[in-house]
Amino acid sequence: MNGPVESIYNLIPREVEKPPNPPRYNSKFKSTVKDELKHNRSPNKTMGPAKVAVPTPTSFLKKRSKEPVLPEKTVFEYSGEVSRRPPVPRHDDKPLLGIRTNKNFINTNAVENIMSVTKKPLPKYVDTRCGDNNLLEPSGLVPKYTNKPDYGQMPEYLKKRNAEVKRAQEEYDQYIRDRMKQGAMQQLSDAERDDIINGLKKNWEELHHQYQGLSVVTDTAPKKNRKERMEAEMKQLERDIELVEKHRVIYIAHN
């Protein structure tokens, strides 16, 4: 039978023995860390107040010793003293009298008005029934750009581009002519080109007719493969037809 043995001596209270504490953990790097801390410590960090020079008894703080020193007083002068206007005349100053001119202001004004060019009014437009008007030129209603001398002409960069394209085409045509003279290339005639296009279209129609006769349900692998093969052939024929119709001039190289 497992468990403590029943006995009367077990009723006597006993002192509880505490287990001893395990030994305190000490790192093996403790001495290394202490050495590094002492070695890397800044030499300026010392205990106590900093050692500074003690002021002498004669250098005590005096009255008004920290006030800013102002510059010496100078006479104020305006920057525009030379270009200053003359002073206003005093009330007791007498004006100059007896000064006359021989200019005929009536005739002079009449001649100036006769010889002057009439000022043209600025063109305006009214956009409300209350008579509110605005200038016509900045409104965009006047054909301003169509009256320019270079309106409707081709820009310079387009002329340069067209000249470069034309030069490149001439070089290509010259290269083709040289190759044709050497017998390495042959130009396809219009009749042969039309025959090729018609033959490709006829092949496409026949293949399309066969494609229309396929079963709707592709439940087996052979049906699916045949359908995919015919679709790929039809797409290839369409690309060939588009390529031949796109180029009017076709050259055949002799290998």
JSON list of C-alpha atoms in Angstrom, two decimals, residues 2-227:
[
{"chain": "A", "resi": 2, "resn": "ASN", "atom": "CA", "xyz": [1.56, 3.27, -1.16]},
{"chain": "A", "resi": 3, "resn": "GLY", "atom": "CA", "xyz": [1.57, 6.46, 0.97]},
{"chain": "A", "resi": 4, "resn": "PRO", "atom": "CA", "xyz": [2.85, 7.54, 4.39]},
{"chain": "A", "resi": 5, "resn": "VAL", "atom": "CA", "xyz": [2.58, 5.06, 7.25]},
{"chain": "A", "resi": 6, "resn": "GLU", "atom": "CA", "xyz": [-0.09, 6.03, 9.70]},
{"chain": "A", "resi": 7, "resn": "SER", "atom": "CA", "xyz": [1.53, 6.68, 13.08]},
{"chain": "A", "resi": 8, "resn": "ILE", "atom": "CA", "xyz": [0.84, 8.83, 16.15]},
{"chain": "A", "resi": 9, "resn": "TYR", "atom": "CA", "xyz": [4.28, 10.36, 15.92]},
{"chain": "A", "resi": 10, "resn": "ASN", "atom": "CA", "xyz": [3.22, 12.11, 12.74]},
{"chain": "A", "resi": 11, "resn": "LEU", "atom": "CA", "xyz": [0.91, 14.34, 14.80]},
{"chain": "A", "resi": 12, "resn": "ILE", "atom": "CA", "xyz": [3.87, 16.03, 16.52]},
{"chain": "A", "resi": 13, "resn": "PRO", "atom": "CA", "xyz": [4.69, 19.36, 14.73]},
{"chain": "A", "resi": 14, "resn": "ARG", "atom": "CA", "xyz": [8.08, 19.43, 13.13]},
{"chain": "A", "resi": 15, "resn": "GLU", "atom": "CA", "xyz": [10.29, 22.28, 11.86]},
{"chain": "A", "resi": 16, "resn": "VAL", "atom": "CA", "xyz": [10.15, 22.80, 8.11]},
{"chain": "A", "resi": 17, "resn": "GLU", "atom": "CA", "xyz": [13.61, 22.61, 6.63]},
{"chain": "A", "resi": 18, "resn": "LYS", "atom": "CA", "xyz": [14.15, 25.17, 3.88]},
{"chain": "A", "resi": 19, "resn": "PRO", "atom": "CA", "xyz": [16.19, 23.92, 0.94]},
{"chain": "A", "resi": 20, "resn": "PRO", "atom": "CA", "xyz": [19.45, 25.78, 0.46]},
{"chain": "A", "resi": 21, "resn": "ASN", "atom": "CA", "xyz": [19.55, 28.48, -2.25]},
{"chain": "A", "resi": 22, "resn": "PRO", "atom": "CA", "xyz": [21.40, 27.58, -5.43]},
{"chain": "A", "resi": 23, "resn": "PRO", "atom": "CA", "xyz": [24.76, 29.29, -5.95]},
{"chain": "A", "resi": 24, "resn": "ARG", "atom": "CA", "xyz": [24.58, 32.79, -7.47]},
{"chain": "A", "resi": 25, "resn": "TYR", "atom": "CA", "xyz": [25.20, 32.99, -11.22]},
{"chain": "A", "resi": 26, "resn": "ASN", "atom": "CA", "xyz": [28.47, 34.63, -12.20]},
{"chain": "A", "resi": 27, "resn": "SER", "atom": "CA", "xyz": [29.24, 35.23, -15.87]},
{"chain": "A", "resi": 28, "resn": "LYS", "atom": "CA", "xyz": [32.59, 34.12, -17.15]},
{"chain": "A", "resi": 29, "resn": "PHE", "atom": "CA", "xyz": [32.85, 37.42, -19.09]},
{"chain": "A", "resi": 30, "resn": "LYS", "atom": "CA", "xyz": [32.55, 39.57, -15.96]},
{"chain": "A", "resi": 31, "resn": "SER", "atom": "CA", "xyz": [36.26, 40.34, -15.68]},
{"chain": "A", "resi": 32, "resn": "THR", "atom": "CA", "xyz": [36.49, 41.11, -19.43]},
{"chain": "A", "resi": 33, "resn": "VAL", "atom": "CA", "xyz": [33.60, 43.59, -19.24]},
{"chain": "A", "resi": 34, "resn": "LYS", "atom": "CA", "xyz": [35.15, 45.36, -16.25]},
{"chain": "A", "resi": 35, "resn": "ASP", "atom": "CA", "xyz": [38.49, 45.72, -18.01]},
{"chain": "A", "resi": 36, "resn": "GLU", "atom": "CA", "xyz": [36.85, 47.12, -21.15]},
{"chain": "A", "resi": 37, "resn": "LEU", "atom": "CA", "xyz": [34.77, 49.60, -19.13]},
{"chain": "A", "resi": 38, "resn": "LYS", "atom": "CA", "xyz": [37.85, 50.94, -17.34]},
{"chain": "A", "resi": 39, "resn": "HIS", "atom": "CA", "xyz": [39.86, 51.10, -20.54]},
{"chain": "A", "resi": 40, "resn": "ASN", "atom": "CA", "xyz": [37.19, 52.94, -22.61]},
{"chain": "A", "resi": 41, "resn": "ARG", "atom": "CA", "xyz": [36.10, 55.39, -19.91]},
{"chain": "A", "resi": 42, "resn": "SER", "atom": "CA", "xyz": [36.58, 59.03, -20.91]},
{"chain": "A", "resi": 43, "resn": "PRO", "atom": "CA", "xyz": [39.48, 60.64, -19.04]},
{"chain": "A", "resi": 44, "resn": "ASN", "atom": "CA", "xyz": [37.51, 63.92, -18.68]},
{"chain": "A", "resi": 45, "resn": "LYS", "atom": "CA", "xyz": [34.91, 62.34, -16.39]},
{"chain": "A", "resi": 46, "resn": "THR", "atom": "CA", "xyz": [36.18, 62.93, -12.86]},
{"chain": "A", "resi": 47, "resn": "MET", "atom": "CA", "xyz": [34.62, 63.06, -9.47]},
{"chain": "A", "resi": 48, "resn": "GLY", "atom": "CA", "xyz": [33.82, 66.45, -7.94]},
{"chain": "A", "resi": 49, "resn": "PRO", "atom": "CA", "xyz": [33.51, 69.96, -9.42]},
{"chain": "A", "resi": 50, "resn": "ALA", "atom": "CA", "xyz": [35.59, 71.05, -12.38]},
{"chain": "A", "resi": 51, "resn": "LYS", "atom": "CA", "xyz": [38.87, 72.73, -11.59]},
{"chain": "A", "resi": 52, "resn": "VAL", "atom": "CA", "xyz": [38.63, 76.33, -12.82]},
{"chain": "A", "resi": 53, "resn": "ALA", "atom": "CA", "xyz": [40.63, 79.45, -12.12]},
{"chain": "A", "resi": 54, "resn": "VAL", "atom": "CA", "xyz": [39.54, 81.20, -8.94]},
{"chain": "A", "resi": 55, "resn": "PRO", "atom": "CA", "xyz": [38.64, 84.88, -9.51]},
{"chain": "A", "resi": 56, "resn": "THR", "atom": "CA", "xyz": [40.88, 87.43, -7.83]},
{"chain": "A", "resi": 57, "resn": "PRO", "atom": "CA", "xyz": [39.48, 89.85, -5.22]},
{"chain": "A", "resi": 58, "resn": "THR", "atom": "CA", "xyz": [39.97, 92.81, -7.56]},
{"chain": "A", "resi": 59, "resn": "SER", "atom": "CA", "xyz": [37.90, 91.36, -10.43]},
{"chain": "A", "resi": 60, "resn": "PHE", "atom": "CA", "xyz": [34.50, 91.58, -8.75]},
{"chain": "A", "resi": 61, "resn": "LEU", "atom": "CA", "xyz": [31.34, 92.47, -10.66]},
{"chain": "A", "resi": 62, "resn": "LYS", "atom": "CA", "xyz": [31.05, 96.21, -11.03]},
{"chain": "A", "resi": 63, "resn": "LYS", "atom": "CA", "xyz": [28.09, 98.46, -11.77]},
{"chain": "A", "resi": 64, "resn": "ARG", "atom": "CA", "xyz": [27.21, 98.84, -15.49]},
{"chain": "A", "resi": 65, "resn": "SER", "atom": "CA", "xyz": [30.04, 96.52, -16.46]},
{"chain": "A", "resi": 66, "resn": "LYS", "atom": "CA", "xyz": [27.79, 94.29, -18.62]},
{"chain": "A", "resi": 67, "resn": "GLU", "atom": "CA", "xyz": [26.02, 97.07, -20.52]},
{"chain": "A", "resi": 68, "resn": "PRO", "atom": "CA", "xyz": [26.68, 97.12, -24.30]},
{"chain": "A", "resi": 69, "resn": "VAL", "atom": "CA", "xyz": [29.14, 99.72, -25.54]},
{"chain": "A", "resi": 70, "resn": "LEU", "atom": "CA", "xyz": [27.42, 102.09, -27.97]},
{"chain": "A", "resi": 71, "resn": "PRO", "atom": "CA", "xyz": [29.27, 103.68, -30.91]},
{"chain": "A", "resi": 72, "resn": "GLU", "atom": "CA", "xyz": [30.14, 107.34, -30.87]},
{"chain": "A", "resi": 73, "resn": "LYS", "atom": "CA", "xyz": [27.48, 109.85, -31.91]},
{"chain": "A", "resi": 74, "resn": "THR", "atom": "CA", "xyz": [27.57, 111.11, -35.50]},
{"chain": "A", "resi": 75, "resn": "VAL", "atom": "CA", "xyz": [25.57, 113.73, -37.38]},
{"chain": "A", "resi": 76, "resn": "PHE", "atom": "CA", "xyz": [22.64, 112.18, -39.24]},
{"chain": "A", "resi": 77, "resn": "GLU", "atom": "CA", "xyz": [22.50, 112.88, -42.96]},
{"chain": "A", "resi": 78, "resn": "TYR", "atom": "CA", "xyz": [19.88, 111.83, -45.50]},
{"chain": "A", "resi": 79, "resn": "SER", "atom": "CA", "xyz": [21.07, 109.64, -48.34]},
{"chain": "A", "resi": 80, "resn": "GLY", "atom": "CA", "xyz": [19.47, 111.89, -51.00]},
{"chain": "A", "resi": 81, "resn": "GLU", "atom": "CA", "xyz": [20.87, 115.14, -49.68]},
{"chain": "A", "resi": 82, "resn": "VAL", "atom": "CA", "xyz": [22.30, 116.14, -53.07]},
{"chain": "A", "resi": 83, "resn": "SER", "atom": "CA", "xyz": [19.12, 115.45, -55.08]},
{"chain": "A", "resi": 84, "resn": "ARG", "atom": "CA", "xyz": [16.81, 117.15, -52.60]},
{"chain": "A", "resi": 85, "resn": "ARG", "atom": "CA", "xyz": [14.27, 119.56, -53.99]},
{"chain": "A", "resi": 86, "resn": "PRO", "atom": "CA", "xyz": [14.61, 123.24, -53.23]},
{"chain": "A", "resi": 87, "resn": "PRO", "atom": "CA", "xyz": [12.85, 124.42, -50.08]},
{"chain": "A", "resi": 88, "resn": "VAL", "atom": "CA", "xyz": [9.35, 125.83, -50.09]},
{"chain": "A", "resi": 89, "resn": "PRO", "atom": "CA", "xyz": [9.41, 129.62, -50.47]},
{"chain": "A", "resi": 90, "resn": "ARG", "atom": "CA", "xyz": [8.77, 131.58, -47.34]},
{"chain": "A", "resi": 91, "resn": "HIS", "atom": "CA", "xyz": [5.77, 133.81, -46.86]},
{"chain": "A", "resi": 92, "resn": "ASP", "atom": "CA", "xyz": [7.89, 136.95, -46.96]},
{"chain": "A", "resi": 93, "resn": "ASP", "atom": "CA", "xyz": [9.70, 136.03, -50.20]},
{"chain": "A", "resi": 94, "resn": "LYS", "atom": "CA", "xyz": [8.77, 138.17, -53.19]},
{"chain": "A", "resi": 95, "resn": "PRO", "atom": "CA", "xyz": [8.21, 136.39, -56.53]},
{"chain": "A", "resi": 96, "resn": "LEU", "atom": "CA", "xyz": [9.94, 137.42, -59.71]},
{"chain": "A", "resi": 97, "resn": "LEU", "atom": "CA", "xyz": [7.75, 139.84, -61.64]},
{"chain": "A", "resi": 98, "resn": "GLY", "atom": "CA", "xyz": [7.90, 141.16, -65.17]},
{"chain": "A", "resi": 99, "resn": "ILE", "atom": "CA", "xyz": [8.94, 137.92, -66.88]},
{"chain": "A", "resi": 100, "resn": "ARG", "atom": "CA", "xyz": [7.15, 137.51, -70.22]},
{"chain": "A", "resi": 101, "resn": "THR", "atom": "CA", "xyz": [7.31, 135.02, -73.11]},
{"chain": "A", "resi": 102, "resn": "ASN", "atom": "CA", "xyz": [6.74, 135.53, -76.83]},
{"chain": "A", "resi": 103, "resn": "LYS", "atom": "CA", "xyz": [5.16, 132.09, -77.32]},
{"chain": "A", "resi": 104, "resn": "ASN", "atom": "CA", "xyz": [1.65, 132.14, -78.79]},
{"chain": "A", "resi": 105, "resn": "PHE", "atom": "CA", "xyz": [-0.04, 129.33, -76.90]},
{"chain": "A", "resi": 106, "resn": "ILE", "atom": "CA", "xyz": [-3.26, 129.55, -78.97]},
{"chain": "A", "resi": 107, "resn": "ASN", "atom": "CA", "xyz": [-1.50, 129.03, -82.31]},
{"chain": "A", "resi": 108, "resn": "THR", "atom": "CA", "xyz": [0.80, 126.38, -80.84]},
{"chain": "A", "resi": 109, "resn": "ASN", "atom": "CA", "xyz": [-2.10, 124.36, -79.45]},
{"chain": "A", "resi": 110, "resn": "ALA", "atom": "CA", "xyz": [-4.01, 124.68, -82.72]},
{"chain": "A", "resi": 111, "resn": "VAL", "atom": "CA", "xyz": [-1.02, 123.42, -84.76]},
{"chain": "A", "resi": 112, "resn": "GLU", "atom": "CA", "xyz": [-0.44, 120.50, -82.39]},
{"chain": "A", "resi": 113, "resn": "ASN", "atom": "CA", "xyz": [-4.08, 119.45, -82.61]},
{"chain": "A", "resi": 114, "resn": "ILE", "atom": "CA", "xyz": [-4.10, 119.70, -86.42]},
{"chain": "A", "resi": 115, "resn": "MET", "atom": "CA", "xyz": [-0.88, 117.72, -86.84]},
{"chain": "A", "resi": 116, "resn": "SER", "atom": "CA", "xyz": [-1.69, 115.07, -84.21]},
{"chain": "A", "resi": 117, "resn": "VAL", "atom": "CA", "xyz": [-2.93, 111.62, -85.26]},
{"chain": "A", "resi": 118, "resn": "THR", "atom": "CA", "xyz": [-6.40, 110.69, -84.15]},
{"chain": "A", "resi": 119, "resn": "LYS", "atom": "CA", "xyz": [-6.37, 108.02, -81.50]},
{"chain": "A", "resi": 120, "resn": "LYS", "atom": "CA", "xyz": [-8.40, 105.00, -82.54]},
{"chain": "A", "resi": 121, "resn": "PRO", "atom": "CA", "xyz": [-10.72, 103.56, -79.95]},
{"chain": "A", "resi": 122, "resn": "LEU", "atom": "CA", "xyz": [-9.97, 100.05, -78.73]},
{"chain": "A", "resi": 123, "resn": "PRO", "atom": "CA", "xyz": [-12.36, 97.44, -80.19]},
{"chain": "A", "resi": 124, "resn": "LYS", "atom": "CA", "xyz": [-14.73, 96.08, -77.57]},
{"chain": "A", "resi": 125, "resn": "TYR", "atom": "CA", "xyz": [-17.65, 93.70, -77.43]},
{"chain": "A", "resi": 126, "resn": "VAL", "atom": "CA", "xyz": [-20.80, 93.71, -75.34]},
{"chain": "A", "resi": 127, "resn": "ASP", "atom": "CA", "xyz": [-21.85, 90.41, -73.79]},
{"chain": "A", "resi": 128, "resn": "THR", "atom": "CA", "xyz": [-24.80, 91.41, -71.61]},
{"chain": "A", "resi": 129, "resn": "ARG", "atom": "CA", "xyz": [-27.98, 93.31, -72.17]},
{"chain": "A", "resi": 130, "resn": "CYS", "atom": "CA", "xyz": [-26.88, 95.84, -69.55]},
{"chain": "A", "resi": 131, "resn": "GLY", "atom": "CA", "xyz": [-24.05, 97.03, -71.80]},
{"chain": "A", "resi": 132, "resn": "ASP", "atom": "CA", "xyz": [-21.09, 95.42, -70.06]},
{"chain": "A", "resi": 133, "resn": "ASN", "atom": "CA", "xyz": [-18.17, 95.57, -72.50]},
{"chain": "A", "resi": 134, "resn": "ASN", "atom": "CA", "xyz": [-14.75, 93.97, -72.61]},
{"chain": "A", "resi": 135, "resn": "LEU", "atom": "CA", "xyz": [-11.71, 94.25, -74.85]},
{"chain": "A", "resi": 136, "resn": "LEU", "atom": "CA", "xyz": [-12.04, 92.26, -78.07]},
{"chain": "A", "resi": 137, "resn": "GLU", "atom": "CA", "xyz": [-8.40, 91.29, -78.69]},
{"chain": "A", "resi": 138, "resn": "PRO", "atom": "CA", "xyz": [-7.71, 89.13, -75.58]},
{"chain": "A", "resi": 139, "resn": "SER", "atom": "CA", "xyz": [-11.16, 87.51, -75.76]},
{"chain": "A", "resi": 140, "resn": "GLY", "atom": "CA", "xyz": [-10.23, 85.00, -78.48]},
{"chain": "A", "resi": 141, "resn": "LEU", "atom": "CA", "xyz": [-12.93, 86.15, -80.88]},
{"chain": "A", "resi": 142, "resn": "VAL", "atom": "CA", "xyz": [-10.46, 87.81, -83.25]},
{"chain": "A", "resi": 143, "resn": "PRO", "atom": "CA", "xyz": [-8.67, 85.50, -85.74]},
{"chain": "A", "resi": 144, "resn": "LYS", "atom": "CA", "xyz": [-5.24, 86.31, -84.39]},
{"chain": "A", "resi": 145, "resn": "TYR", "atom": "CA", "xyz": [-3.17, 83.26, -85.30]},
{"chain": "A", "resi": 146, "resn": "THR", "atom": "CA", "xyz": [-4.67, 82.77, -88.75]},
{"chain": "A", "resi": 147, "resn": "ASN", "atom": "CA", "xyz": [-3.28, 86.15, -89.80]},
{"chain": "A", "resi": 148, "resn": "LYS", "atom": "CA", "xyz": [0.30, 85.24, -89.00]},
{"chain": "A", "resi": 149, "resn": "PRO", "atom": "CA", "xyz": [2.68, 85.02, -91.99]},
{"chain": "A", "resi": 150, "resn": "ASP", "atom": "CA", "xyz": [3.70, 81.43, -91.15]},
{"chain": "A", "resi": 151, "resn": "TYR", "atom": "CA", "xyz": [0.16, 80.17, -90.57]},
{"chain": "A", "resi": 152, "resn": "GLY", "atom": "CA", "xyz": [-0.61, 76.94, -92.43]},
{"chain": "A", "resi": 153, "resn": "GLN", "atom": "CA", "xyz": [3.03, 76.25, -93.33]},
{"chain": "A", "resi": 154, "resn": "MET", "atom": "CA", "xyz": [4.89, 73.10, -92.41]},
{"chain": "A", "resi": 155, "resn": "PRO", "atom": "CA", "xyz": [7.22, 73.46, -89.41]},
{"chain": "A", "resi": 156, "resn": "GLU", "atom": "CA", "xyz": [10.96, 73.15, -89.88]},
{"chain": "A", "resi": 157, "resn": "TYR", "atom": "CA", "xyz": [11.29, 69.94, -87.86]},
{"chain": "A", "resi": 158, "resn": "LEU", "atom": "CA", "xyz": [8.73, 68.21, -90.11]},
{"chain": "A", "resi": 159, "resn": "LYS", "atom": "CA", "xyz": [10.62, 69.34, -93.19]},
{"chain": "A", "resi": 160, "resn": "LYS", "atom": "CA", "xyz": [13.83, 67.89, -91.77]},
{"chain": "A", "resi": 161, "resn": "ARG", "atom": "CA", "xyz": [12.10, 64.64, -90.85]},
{"chain": "A", "resi": 162, "resn": "ASN", "atom": "CA", "xyz": [10.55, 64.28, -94.32]},
{"chain": "A", "resi": 163, "resn": "ALA", "atom": "CA", "xyz": [13.93, 64.96, -95.91]},
{"chain": "A", "resi": 164, "resn": "GLU", "atom": "CA", "xyz": [15.55, 62.26, -93.76]},
{"chain": "A", "resi": 165, "resn": "VAL", "atom": "CA", "xyz": [12.79, 59.77, -94.61]},
{"chain": "A", "resi": 166, "resn": "LYS", "atom": "CA", "xyz": [13.13, 60.57, -98.29]},
{"chain": "A", "resi": 167, "resn": "ARG", "atom": "CA", "xyz": [16.91, 60.16, -98.17]},
{"chain": "A", "resi": 168, "resn": "ALA", "atom": "CA", "xyz": [16.58, 56.83, -96.35]},
{"chain": "A", "resi": 169, "resn": "GLN", "atom": "CA", "xyz": [14.04, 55.61, -98.96]},
{"chain": "A", "resi": 170, "resn": "GLU", "atom": "CA", "xyz": [16.35, 56.63, -101.79]},
{"chain": "A", "resi": 171, "resn": "GLU", "atom": "CA", "xyz": [19.25, 54.77, -100.20]},
{"chain": "A", "resi": 172, "resn": "TYR", "atom": "CA", "xyz": [17.06, 51.69, -99.76]},
{"chain": "A", "resi": 173, "resn": "ASP", "atom": "CA", "xyz": [15.87, 51.86, -103.39]},
{"chain": "A", "resi": 174, "resn": "GLN", "atom": "CA", "xyz": [19.45, 52.21, -104.59]},
{"chain": "A", "resi": 175, "resn": "TYR", "atom": "CA", "xyz": [20.46, 49.17, -102.51]},
{"chain": "A", "resi": 176, "resn": "ILE", "atom": "CA", "xyz": [17.57, 47.16, -104.01]},
{"chain": "A", "resi": 177, "resn": "ARG", "atom": "CA", "xyz": [18.54, 48.17, -107.53]},
{"chain": "A", "resi": 178, "resn": "ASP", "atom": "CA", "xyz": [22.13, 47.15, -106.92]},
{"chain": "A", "resi": 179, "resn": "ARG", "atom": "CA", "xyz": [21.06, 43.78, -105.54]},
{"chain": "A", "resi": 180, "resn": "MET", "atom": "CA", "xyz": [18.72, 43.23, -108.48]},
{"chain": "A", "resi": 181, "resn": "LYS", "atom": "CA", "xyz": [21.53, 43.98, -110.91]},
{"chain": "A", "resi": 182, "resn": "GLN", "atom": "CA", "xyz": [23.66, 41.39, -109.17]},
{"chain": "A", "resi": 183, "resn": "GLY", "atom": "CA", "xyz": [20.84, 38.87, -109.58]},
{"chain": "A", "resi": 184, "resn": "ALA", "atom": "CA", "xyz": [20.42, 38.28, -105.87]},
{"chain": "A", "resi": 185, "resn": "MET", "atom": "CA", "xyz": [16.85, 39.63, -105.69]},
{"chain": "A", "resi": 186, "resn": "GLN", "atom": "CA", "xyz": [13.77, 39.63, -107.89]},
{"chain": "A", "resi": 187, "resn": "GLN", "atom": "CA", "xyz": [10.77, 41.95, -107.68]},
{"chain": "A", "resi": 188, "resn": "LEU", "atom": "CA", "xyz": [7.35, 40.33, -107.52]},
{"chain": "A", "resi": 189, "resn": "SER", "atom": "CA", "xyz": [4.98, 41.58, -110.23]},
{"chain": "A", "resi": 190, "resn": "ASP", "atom": "CA", "xyz": [1.47, 42.81, -109.53]},
{"chain": "A", "resi": 191, "resn": "ALA", "atom": "CA", "xyz": [-0.11, 39.80, -111.25]},
{"chain": "A", "resi": 192, "resn": "GLU", "atom": "CA", "xyz": [1.94, 37.37, -109.16]},
{"chain": "A", "resi": 193, "resn": "ARG", "atom": "CA", "xyz": [1.11, 39.32, -106.02]},
{"chain": "A", "resi": 194, "resn": "ASP", "atom": "CA", "xyz": [-2.63, 39.16, -106.80]},
{"chain": "A", "resi": 195, "resn": "ASP", "atom": "CA", "xyz": [-2.40, 35.42, -107.51]},
{"chain": "A", "resi": 196, "resn": "ILE", "atom": "CA", "xyz": [-0.72, 34.85, -104.13]},
{"chain": "A", "resi": 197, "resn": "ILE", "atom": "CA", "xyz": [-3.40, 36.84, -102.31]},
{"chain": "A", "resi": 198, "resn": "ASN", "atom": "CA", "xyz": [-6.23, 35.03, -104.08]},
{"chain": "A", "resi": 199, "resn": "GLY", "atom": "CA", "xyz": [-4.63, 31.65, -103.39]},
{"chain": "A", "resi": 200, "resn": "LEU", "atom": "CA", "xyz": [-4.25, 32.45, -99.68]},
{"chain": "A", "resi": 201, "resn": "LYS", "atom": "CA", "xyz": [-7.86, 33.62, -99.46]},
{"chain": "A", "resi": 202, "resn": "LYS", "atom": "CA", "xyz": [-9.05, 30.47, -101.24]},
{"chain": "A", "resi": 203, "resn": "ASN", "atom": "CA", "xyz": [-7.11, 28.27, -98.81]},
{"chain": "A", "resi": 204, "resn": "TRP", "atom": "CA", "xyz": [-8.61, 30.20, -95.90]},
{"chain": "A", "resi": 205, "resn": "GLU", "atom": "CA", "xyz": [-12.15, 29.72, -97.26]},
{"chain": "A", "resi": 206, "resn": "GLU", "atom": "CA", "xyz": [-11.63, 25.97, -97.69]},
{"chain": "A", "resi": 207, "resn": "LEU", "atom": "CA", "xyz": [-10.20, 25.66, -94.19]},
{"chain": "A", "resi": 208, "resn": "HIS", "atom": "CA", "xyz": [-13.02, 27.75, -92.79]},
{"chain": "A", "resi": 209, "resn": "HIS", "atom": "CA", "xyz": [-15.57, 25.50, -94.53]},
{"chain": "A", "resi": 210, "resn": "GLN", "atom": "CA", "xyz": [-13.99, 22.46, -92.88]},
{"chain": "A", "resi": 211, "resn": "TYR", "atom": "CA", "xyz": [-13.93, 24.29, -89.56]},
{"chain": "A", "resi": 212, "resn": "GLN", "atom": "CA", "xyz": [-17.66, 24.98, -89.80]},
{"chain": "A", "resi": 213, "resn": "GLY", "atom": "CA", "xyz": [-18.29, 21.27, -90.26]},
{"chain": "A", "resi": 214, "resn": "LEU", "atom": "CA", "xyz": [-16.63, 20.29, -86.99]},
{"chain": "A", "resi": 215, "resn": "SER", "atom": "CA", "xyz": [-18.61, 18.95, -84.10]},
{"chain": "A", "resi": 216, "resn": "VAL", "atom": "CA", "xyz": [-19.85, 21.47, -81.57]},
{"chain": "A", "resi": 217, "resn": "VAL", "atom": "CA", "xyz": [-18.95, 19.22, -78.65]},
{"chain": "A", "resi": 218, "resn": "THR", "atom": "CA", "xyz": [-15.23, 18.53, -78.32]},
{"chain": "A", "resi": 219, "resn": "ASP", "atom": "CA", "xyz": [-15.39, 15.75, -75.78]},
{"chain": "A", "resi": 220, "resn": "THR", "atom": "CA", "xyz": [-12.39, 13.77, -77.02]},
{"chain": "A", "resi": 221, "resn": "ALA", "atom": "CA", "xyz": [-8.73, 14.65, -77.37]},
{"chain": "A", "resi": 222, "resn": "PRO", "atom": "CA", "xyz": [-8.55, 14.12, -81.18]},
{"chain": "A", "resi": 223, "resn": "LYS", "atom": "CA", "xyz": [-11.48, 16.51, -81.74]},
{"chain": "A", "resi": 224, "resn": "LYS", "atom": "CA", "xyz": [-9.88, 19.13, -79.55]},
{"chain": "A", "resi": 225, "resn": "ASN", "atom": "CA", "xyz": [-6.48, 18.80, -81.24]},
{"chain": "A", "resi": 226, "resn": "ARG", "atom": "CA", "xyz": [-8.00, 19.02, -84.72]},
{"chain": "A", "resi": 227, "resn": "LYS", "atom": "CA", "xyz": [-9.97, 22.15, -83.81]}
]
